[in-house]
Short mmCIF file of C-alpha atoms in Angstrom, two decimals:
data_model
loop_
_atom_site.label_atom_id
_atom_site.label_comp_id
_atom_site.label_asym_id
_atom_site.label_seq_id
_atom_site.Cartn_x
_atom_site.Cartn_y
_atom_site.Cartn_z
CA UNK A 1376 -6.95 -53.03 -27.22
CA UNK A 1377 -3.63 -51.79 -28.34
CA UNK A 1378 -3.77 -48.46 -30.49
CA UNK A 1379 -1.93 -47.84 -33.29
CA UNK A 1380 0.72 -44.73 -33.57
CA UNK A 1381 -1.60 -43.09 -35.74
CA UNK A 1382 -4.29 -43.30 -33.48
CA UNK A 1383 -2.60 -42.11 -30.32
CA UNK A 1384 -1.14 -39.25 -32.39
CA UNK A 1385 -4.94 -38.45 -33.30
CA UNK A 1386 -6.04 -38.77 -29.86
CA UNK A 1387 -3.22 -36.55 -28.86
CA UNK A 1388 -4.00 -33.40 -31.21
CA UNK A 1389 -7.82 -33.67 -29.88
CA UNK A 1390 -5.99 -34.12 -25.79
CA UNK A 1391 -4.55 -30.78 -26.42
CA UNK A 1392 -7.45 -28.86 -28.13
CA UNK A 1393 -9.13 -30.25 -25.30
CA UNK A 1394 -6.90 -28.85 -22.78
CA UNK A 1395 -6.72 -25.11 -23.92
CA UNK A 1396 -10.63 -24.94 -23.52
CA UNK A 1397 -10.73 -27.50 -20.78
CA UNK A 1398 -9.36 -28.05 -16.94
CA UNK A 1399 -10.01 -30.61 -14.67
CA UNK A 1400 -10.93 -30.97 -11.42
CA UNK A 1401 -8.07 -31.97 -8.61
CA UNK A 1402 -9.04 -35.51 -8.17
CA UNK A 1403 -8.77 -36.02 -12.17
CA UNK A 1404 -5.60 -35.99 -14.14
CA UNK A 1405 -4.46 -38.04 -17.40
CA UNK A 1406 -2.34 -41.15 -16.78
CA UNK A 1407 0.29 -41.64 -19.53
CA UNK A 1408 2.60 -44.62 -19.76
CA UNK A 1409 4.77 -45.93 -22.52
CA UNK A 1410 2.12 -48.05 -23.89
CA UNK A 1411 -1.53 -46.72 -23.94
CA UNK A 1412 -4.99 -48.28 -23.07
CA UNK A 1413 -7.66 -46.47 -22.91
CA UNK A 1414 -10.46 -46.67 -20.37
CA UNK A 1415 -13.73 -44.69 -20.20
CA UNK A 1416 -16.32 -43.22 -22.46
CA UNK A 1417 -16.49 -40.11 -25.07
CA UNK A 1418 -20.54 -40.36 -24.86
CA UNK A 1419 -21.78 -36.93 -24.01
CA UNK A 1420 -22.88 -37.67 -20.48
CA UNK A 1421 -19.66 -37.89 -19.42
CA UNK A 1422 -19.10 -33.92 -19.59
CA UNK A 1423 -20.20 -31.22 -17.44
CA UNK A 1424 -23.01 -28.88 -19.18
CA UNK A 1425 -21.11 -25.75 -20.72
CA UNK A 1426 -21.79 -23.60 -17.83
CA UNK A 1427 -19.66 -25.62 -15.16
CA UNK A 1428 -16.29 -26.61 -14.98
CA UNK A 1429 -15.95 -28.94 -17.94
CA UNK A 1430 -14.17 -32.58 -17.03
CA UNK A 1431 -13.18 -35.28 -19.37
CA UNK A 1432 -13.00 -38.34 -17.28
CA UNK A 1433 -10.14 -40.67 -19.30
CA UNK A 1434 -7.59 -42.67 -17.90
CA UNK A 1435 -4.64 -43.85 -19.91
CA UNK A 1436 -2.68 -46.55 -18.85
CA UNK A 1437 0.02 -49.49 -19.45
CA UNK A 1438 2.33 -51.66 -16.77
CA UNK A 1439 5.21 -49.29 -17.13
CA UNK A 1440 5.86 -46.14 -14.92
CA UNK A 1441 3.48 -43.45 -14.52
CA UNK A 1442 3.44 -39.97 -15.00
CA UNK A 1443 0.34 -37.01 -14.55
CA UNK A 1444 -0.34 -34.28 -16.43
CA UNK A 1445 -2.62 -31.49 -14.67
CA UNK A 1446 -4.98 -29.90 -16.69
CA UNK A 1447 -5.49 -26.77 -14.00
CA UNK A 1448 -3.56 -24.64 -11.97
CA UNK A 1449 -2.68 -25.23 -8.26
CA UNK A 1450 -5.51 -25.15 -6.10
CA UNK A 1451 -5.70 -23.96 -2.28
CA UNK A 1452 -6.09 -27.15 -0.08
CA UNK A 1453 -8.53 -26.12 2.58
CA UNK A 1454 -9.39 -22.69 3.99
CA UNK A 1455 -6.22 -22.34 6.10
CA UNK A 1456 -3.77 -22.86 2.82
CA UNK A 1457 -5.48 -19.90 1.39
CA UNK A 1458 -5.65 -17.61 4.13
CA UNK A 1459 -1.57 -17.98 4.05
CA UNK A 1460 -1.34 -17.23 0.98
CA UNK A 1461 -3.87 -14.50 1.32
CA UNK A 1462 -1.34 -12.73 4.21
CA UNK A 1463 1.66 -13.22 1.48
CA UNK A 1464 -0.29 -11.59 -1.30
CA UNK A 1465 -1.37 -8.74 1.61
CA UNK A 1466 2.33 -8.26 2.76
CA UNK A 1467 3.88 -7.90 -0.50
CA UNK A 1468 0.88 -4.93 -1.69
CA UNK A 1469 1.90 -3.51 1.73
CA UNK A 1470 5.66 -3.52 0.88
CA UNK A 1471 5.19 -2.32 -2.53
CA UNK A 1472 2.07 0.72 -0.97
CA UNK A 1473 5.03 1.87 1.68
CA UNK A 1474 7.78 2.39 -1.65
CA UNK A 1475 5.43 4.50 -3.44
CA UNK A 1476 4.28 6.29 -0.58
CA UNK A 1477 7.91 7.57 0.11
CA UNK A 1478 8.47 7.60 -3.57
CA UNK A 1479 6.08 10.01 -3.58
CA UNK A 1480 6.61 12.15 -0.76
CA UNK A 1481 10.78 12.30 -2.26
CA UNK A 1482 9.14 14.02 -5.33
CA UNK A 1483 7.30 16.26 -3.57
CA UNK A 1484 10.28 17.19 -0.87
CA UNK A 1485 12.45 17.40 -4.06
CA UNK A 1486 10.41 19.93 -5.86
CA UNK A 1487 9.53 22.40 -3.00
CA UNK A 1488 13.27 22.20 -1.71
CA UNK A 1489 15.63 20.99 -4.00
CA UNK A 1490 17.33 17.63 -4.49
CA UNK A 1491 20.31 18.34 -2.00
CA UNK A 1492 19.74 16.78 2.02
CA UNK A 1493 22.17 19.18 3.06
CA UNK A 1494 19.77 22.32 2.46
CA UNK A 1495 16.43 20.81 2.15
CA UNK A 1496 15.35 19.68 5.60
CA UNK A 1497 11.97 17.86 4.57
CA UNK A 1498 14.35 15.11 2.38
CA UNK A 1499 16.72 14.42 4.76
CA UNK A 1500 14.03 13.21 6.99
CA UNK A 1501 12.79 11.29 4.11
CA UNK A 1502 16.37 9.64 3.46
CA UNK A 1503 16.36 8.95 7.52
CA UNK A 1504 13.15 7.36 7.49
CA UNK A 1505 13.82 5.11 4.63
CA UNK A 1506 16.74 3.91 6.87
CA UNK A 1507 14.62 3.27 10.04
CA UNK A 1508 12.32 1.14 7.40
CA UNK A 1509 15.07 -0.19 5.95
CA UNK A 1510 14.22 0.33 2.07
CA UNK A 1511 16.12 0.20 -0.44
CA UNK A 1512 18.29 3.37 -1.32
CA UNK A 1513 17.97 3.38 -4.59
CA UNK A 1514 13.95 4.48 -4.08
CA UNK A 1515 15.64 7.84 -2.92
CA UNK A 1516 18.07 7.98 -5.86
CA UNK A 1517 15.19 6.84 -8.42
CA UNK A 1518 12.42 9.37 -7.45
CA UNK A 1519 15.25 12.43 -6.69
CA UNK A 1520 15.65 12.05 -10.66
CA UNK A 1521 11.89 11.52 -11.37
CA UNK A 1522 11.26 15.02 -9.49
CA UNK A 1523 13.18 16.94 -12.19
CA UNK A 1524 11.76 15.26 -14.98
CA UNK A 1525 9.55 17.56 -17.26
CA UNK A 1526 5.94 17.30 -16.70
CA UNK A 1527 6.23 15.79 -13.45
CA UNK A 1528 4.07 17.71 -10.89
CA UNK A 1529 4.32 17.39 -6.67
CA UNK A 1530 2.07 15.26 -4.84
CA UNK A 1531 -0.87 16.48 -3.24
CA UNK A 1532 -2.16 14.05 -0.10
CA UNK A 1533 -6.44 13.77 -0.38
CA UNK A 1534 -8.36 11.62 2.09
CA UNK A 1535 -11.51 10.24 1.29
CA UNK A 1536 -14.37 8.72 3.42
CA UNK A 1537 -16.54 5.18 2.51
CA UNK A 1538 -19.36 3.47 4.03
CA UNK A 1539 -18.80 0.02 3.37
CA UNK A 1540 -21.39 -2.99 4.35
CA UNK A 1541 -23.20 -3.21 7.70
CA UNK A 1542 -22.16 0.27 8.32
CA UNK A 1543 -18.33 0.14 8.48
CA UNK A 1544 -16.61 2.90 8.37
CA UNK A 1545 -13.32 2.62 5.33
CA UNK A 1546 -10.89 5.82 5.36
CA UNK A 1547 -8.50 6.10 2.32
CA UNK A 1548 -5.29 8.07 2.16
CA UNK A 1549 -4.26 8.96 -1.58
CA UNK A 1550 -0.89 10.63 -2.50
CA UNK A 1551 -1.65 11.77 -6.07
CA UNK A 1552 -0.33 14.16 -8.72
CA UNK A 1553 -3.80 14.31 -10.50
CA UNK A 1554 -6.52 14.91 -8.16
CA UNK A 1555 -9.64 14.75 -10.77
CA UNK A 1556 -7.89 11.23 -11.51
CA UNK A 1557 -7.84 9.80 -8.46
CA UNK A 1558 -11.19 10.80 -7.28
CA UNK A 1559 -12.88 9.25 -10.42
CA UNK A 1560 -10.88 6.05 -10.07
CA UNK A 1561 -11.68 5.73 -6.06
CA UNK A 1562 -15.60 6.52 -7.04
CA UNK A 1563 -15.63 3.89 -9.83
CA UNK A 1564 -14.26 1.39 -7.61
CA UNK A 1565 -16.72 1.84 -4.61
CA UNK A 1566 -19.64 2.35 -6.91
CA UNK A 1567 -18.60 -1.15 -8.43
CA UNK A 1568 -18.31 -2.82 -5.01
CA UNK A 1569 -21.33 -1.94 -3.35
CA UNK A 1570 -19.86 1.25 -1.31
CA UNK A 1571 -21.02 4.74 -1.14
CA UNK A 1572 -19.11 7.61 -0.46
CA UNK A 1573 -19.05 9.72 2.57
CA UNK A 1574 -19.45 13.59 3.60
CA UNK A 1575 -15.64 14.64 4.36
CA UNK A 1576 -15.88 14.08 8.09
CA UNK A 1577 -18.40 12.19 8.75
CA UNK A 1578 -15.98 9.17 9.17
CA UNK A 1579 -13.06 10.29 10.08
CA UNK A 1580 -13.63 11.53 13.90
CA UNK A 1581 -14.35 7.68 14.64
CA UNK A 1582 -10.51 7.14 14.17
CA UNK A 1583 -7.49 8.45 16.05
CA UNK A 1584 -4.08 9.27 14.40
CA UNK A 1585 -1.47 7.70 16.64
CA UNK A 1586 2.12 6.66 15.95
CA UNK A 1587 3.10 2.66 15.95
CA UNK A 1588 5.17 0.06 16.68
CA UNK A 1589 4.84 -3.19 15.33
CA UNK A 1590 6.05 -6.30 17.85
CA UNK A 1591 5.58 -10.19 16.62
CA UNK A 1592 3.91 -12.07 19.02
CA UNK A 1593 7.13 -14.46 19.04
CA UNK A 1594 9.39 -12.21 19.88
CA UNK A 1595 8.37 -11.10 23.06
CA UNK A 1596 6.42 -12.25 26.64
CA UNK A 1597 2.99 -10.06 25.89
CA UNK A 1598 3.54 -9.47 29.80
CA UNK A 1599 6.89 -8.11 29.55
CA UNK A 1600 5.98 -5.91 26.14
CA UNK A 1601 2.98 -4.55 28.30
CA UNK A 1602 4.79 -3.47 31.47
CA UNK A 1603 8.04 -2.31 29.47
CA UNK A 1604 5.76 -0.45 26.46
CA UNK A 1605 3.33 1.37 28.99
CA UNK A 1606 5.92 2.33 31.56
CA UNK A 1607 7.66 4.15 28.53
CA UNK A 1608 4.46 6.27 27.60
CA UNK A 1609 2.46 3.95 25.42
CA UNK A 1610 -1.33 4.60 25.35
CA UNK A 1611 -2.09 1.26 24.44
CA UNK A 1612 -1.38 -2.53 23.63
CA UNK A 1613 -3.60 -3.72 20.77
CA UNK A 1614 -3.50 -7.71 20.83
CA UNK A 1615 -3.89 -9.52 17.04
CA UNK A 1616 -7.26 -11.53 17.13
CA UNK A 1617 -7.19 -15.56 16.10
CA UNK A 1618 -9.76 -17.60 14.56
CA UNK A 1619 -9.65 -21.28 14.55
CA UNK A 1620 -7.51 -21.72 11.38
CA UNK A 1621 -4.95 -19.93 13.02
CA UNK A 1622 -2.01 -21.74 14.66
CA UNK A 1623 1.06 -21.01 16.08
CA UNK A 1624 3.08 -21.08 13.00
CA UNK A 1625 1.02 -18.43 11.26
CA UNK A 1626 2.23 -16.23 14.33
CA UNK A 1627 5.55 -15.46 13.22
CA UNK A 1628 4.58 -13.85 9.96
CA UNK A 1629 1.22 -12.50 10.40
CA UNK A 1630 0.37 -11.77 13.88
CA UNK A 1631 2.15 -8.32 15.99
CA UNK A 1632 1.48 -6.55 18.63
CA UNK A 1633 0.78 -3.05 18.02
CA UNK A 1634 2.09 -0.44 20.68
CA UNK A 1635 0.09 2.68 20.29
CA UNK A 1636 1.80 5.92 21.39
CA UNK A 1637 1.24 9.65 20.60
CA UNK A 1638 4.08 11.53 18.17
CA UNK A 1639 5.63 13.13 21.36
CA UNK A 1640 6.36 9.83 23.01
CA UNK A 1641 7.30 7.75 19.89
CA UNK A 1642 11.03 8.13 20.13
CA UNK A 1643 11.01 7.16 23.85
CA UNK A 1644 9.44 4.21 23.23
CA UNK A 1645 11.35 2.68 19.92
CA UNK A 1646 14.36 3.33 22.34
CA UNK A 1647 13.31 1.65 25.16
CA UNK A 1648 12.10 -1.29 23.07
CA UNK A 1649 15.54 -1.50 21.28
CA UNK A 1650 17.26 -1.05 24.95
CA UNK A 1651 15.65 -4.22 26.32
CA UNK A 1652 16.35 -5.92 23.18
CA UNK A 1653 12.66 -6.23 21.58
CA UNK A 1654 12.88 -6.51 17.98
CA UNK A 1655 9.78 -4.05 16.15
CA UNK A 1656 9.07 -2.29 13.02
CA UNK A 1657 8.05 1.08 13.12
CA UNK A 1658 5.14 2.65 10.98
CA UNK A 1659 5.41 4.82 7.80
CA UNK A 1660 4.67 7.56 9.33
CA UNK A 1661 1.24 7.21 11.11
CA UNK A 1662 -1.83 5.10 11.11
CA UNK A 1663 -5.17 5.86 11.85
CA UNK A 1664 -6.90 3.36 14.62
CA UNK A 1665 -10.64 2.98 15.43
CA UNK A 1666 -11.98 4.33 18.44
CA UNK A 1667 -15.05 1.70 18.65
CA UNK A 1668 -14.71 -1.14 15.89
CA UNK A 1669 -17.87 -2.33 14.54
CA UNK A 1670 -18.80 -5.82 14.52
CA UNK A 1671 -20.54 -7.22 11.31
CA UNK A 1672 -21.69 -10.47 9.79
CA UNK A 1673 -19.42 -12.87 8.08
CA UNK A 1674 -20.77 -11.71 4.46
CA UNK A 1675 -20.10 -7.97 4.98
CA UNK A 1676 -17.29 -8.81 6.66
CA UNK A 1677 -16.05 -10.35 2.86
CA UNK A 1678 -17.74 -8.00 0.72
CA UNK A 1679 -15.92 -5.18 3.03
CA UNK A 1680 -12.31 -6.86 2.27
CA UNK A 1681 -12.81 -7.02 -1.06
CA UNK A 1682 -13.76 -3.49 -1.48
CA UNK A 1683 -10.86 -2.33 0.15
CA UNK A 1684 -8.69 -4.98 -1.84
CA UNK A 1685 -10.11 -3.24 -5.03
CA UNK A 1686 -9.27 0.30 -3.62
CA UNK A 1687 -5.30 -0.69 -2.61
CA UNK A 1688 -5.05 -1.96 -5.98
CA UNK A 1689 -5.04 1.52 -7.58
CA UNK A 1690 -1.64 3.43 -8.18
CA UNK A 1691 -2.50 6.92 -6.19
CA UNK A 1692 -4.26 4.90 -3.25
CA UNK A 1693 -1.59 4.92 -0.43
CA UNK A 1694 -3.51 3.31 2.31
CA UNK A 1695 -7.51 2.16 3.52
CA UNK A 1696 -8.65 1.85 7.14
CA UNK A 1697 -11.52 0.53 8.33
CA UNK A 1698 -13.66 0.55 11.89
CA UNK A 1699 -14.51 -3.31 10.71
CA UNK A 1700 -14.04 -5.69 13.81
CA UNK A 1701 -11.50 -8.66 12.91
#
């Protein structure tokens, strides 16, 4: 039966009441056409009870073209598709972690030694470091002027130590400016998530501090990368792992090689990499590495992650390592 333009103007205001409250699962979408028909049933047992996802199963159609509206946002298609977008989501809070860290560490260089690179020895090797990382200049120029702003206080580095699930060790670095706010906000957020803090210490010696450079696994022969790395003083060659939703594609944006090297042989080795034409990316600085990593279940394994998701989400966290085996 044909409906009358009163009718599908009805049907219409109760469509989009429907859709604010309402979103559909993938395989269902409304079918509109020129002319409408409708198909299907209003009864009540065609709705999900109120605590699932509700789904009004209607079909509209006619014989002209069609076109679907989508009640619900984009899903992930299969474990794989979200794990990619997982790594983009992870790179970008990296990125945005290594601006404020430097950020940061300008202010404080600025207030102990002035704003001028000429005379103040601990910002010029800030500005030269934000070249080797290749960031954008104007995070020097922005956080030279925050440093003389009134009220604005230097940045005092605090480390704090986690047991996660399954007895992981988690290690975060904090740059902060407020020290009672930052510990409140990093206890909150483990209490929340199941952690429990940790003795200062009792952590930490399972890591090492080491320098490192970062090598994609398609830019280079992992033989040639291990005889050129270790030849120029490199302690070790830490291989990515690779589960089965992994492939060859994902390599080029996700998986490195990580050449491990004290502070006294770092330089040697960035130049010899660069000599023999092996593109890398060089760390912020430092990172801390586990000694023995610790191999857990699937569930902690995810309720670890997420804790340390939570934890990189607030402002004065810097960085989070864990002993967790990958």
């Amino acid at each position: 039966m044909v409906y009358s333009s009163s009718s599908i103007r009805a049907f219409g205001s109760l469509l989009c009441r429907i859709s604010n409250g309402v979103y559909l699962k993938p395989h269902h979408s409304f079918t509109l056409r020129s002319v409408f028909l409708l198909s299907g049933s209003f009864s009540s047992s065609s709705w999900y009870s109120s605590s699932d996802i509700k789904v009004l199963p209607l079909e509209l159609q006619s014989s002209n073209s069609v076109r679907k509206i989508w009640t619900s946002s984009p899903l992930c298609m299969g474990r794989r598709s979200c794990k990619i977008a997982g790594r983009k989501t992870a790179q970008d809070l990296k990125k945005a972690k290594l601006y404020s860290k430097i950020g940061k560490e300008i202010v404080s260089a600025v207030k102990k030694g002035g704003p001028s690179p000429i005379s103040n020895t601990a910002l010029a090797a800030l500005i030269e470091k934000v070249k080797e990382l290749d960031i954008p200049k104007d995070i020097v120029d922005r956080n030279v002027k925050r440093a003389s702003e009134k009220g604005q206080e230097a940045f005092i580095e605090k480390i704090y130590e986690v047991y996660g699930y399954g007895g992981v060790g988690i290690i975060i670095e904090v740059l902060t400016d407020k020290v009672n706010r930052s510990v409140a906000a990093v206890r909150e957020v483990v209490k929340d998530n199941g952690g429990k803090m940790a003795d200062p210490g009792s952590i930490m010696f399972k890591f090492q501090r080491a320098r490192v450079a970062n090598v994609k696994v398609t830019d280079v022969d992992r033989d040639q990368l291990l005889t050129i790395a270790l030849d120029a003083g490199a302690e070790d060659i830490i291989e990515p792992s690779m589960d089965e939703y992994d492939t060859e594609a994902d390599s080029s944006e996700s998986r490195v090689y990580k050449v491990v090297s004290s502070a006294e042989n770092y330089p040697d080795i960035l130049s010899k990499l660069q000599e023999e034409g092996i593109k890398f990316k060089p760390d912020n600085g430092s990172e801390l590495l586990p000694t023995t990593p610790i191999e857990v279940d699937d569930e902690a394994m995810e309720l670890n992650k997420e804790l340390m998701s939570k934890l990189l989400e607030l402002d004065d966290v810097d960085a989070v390592y864990t002993d967790q085996k990958y």
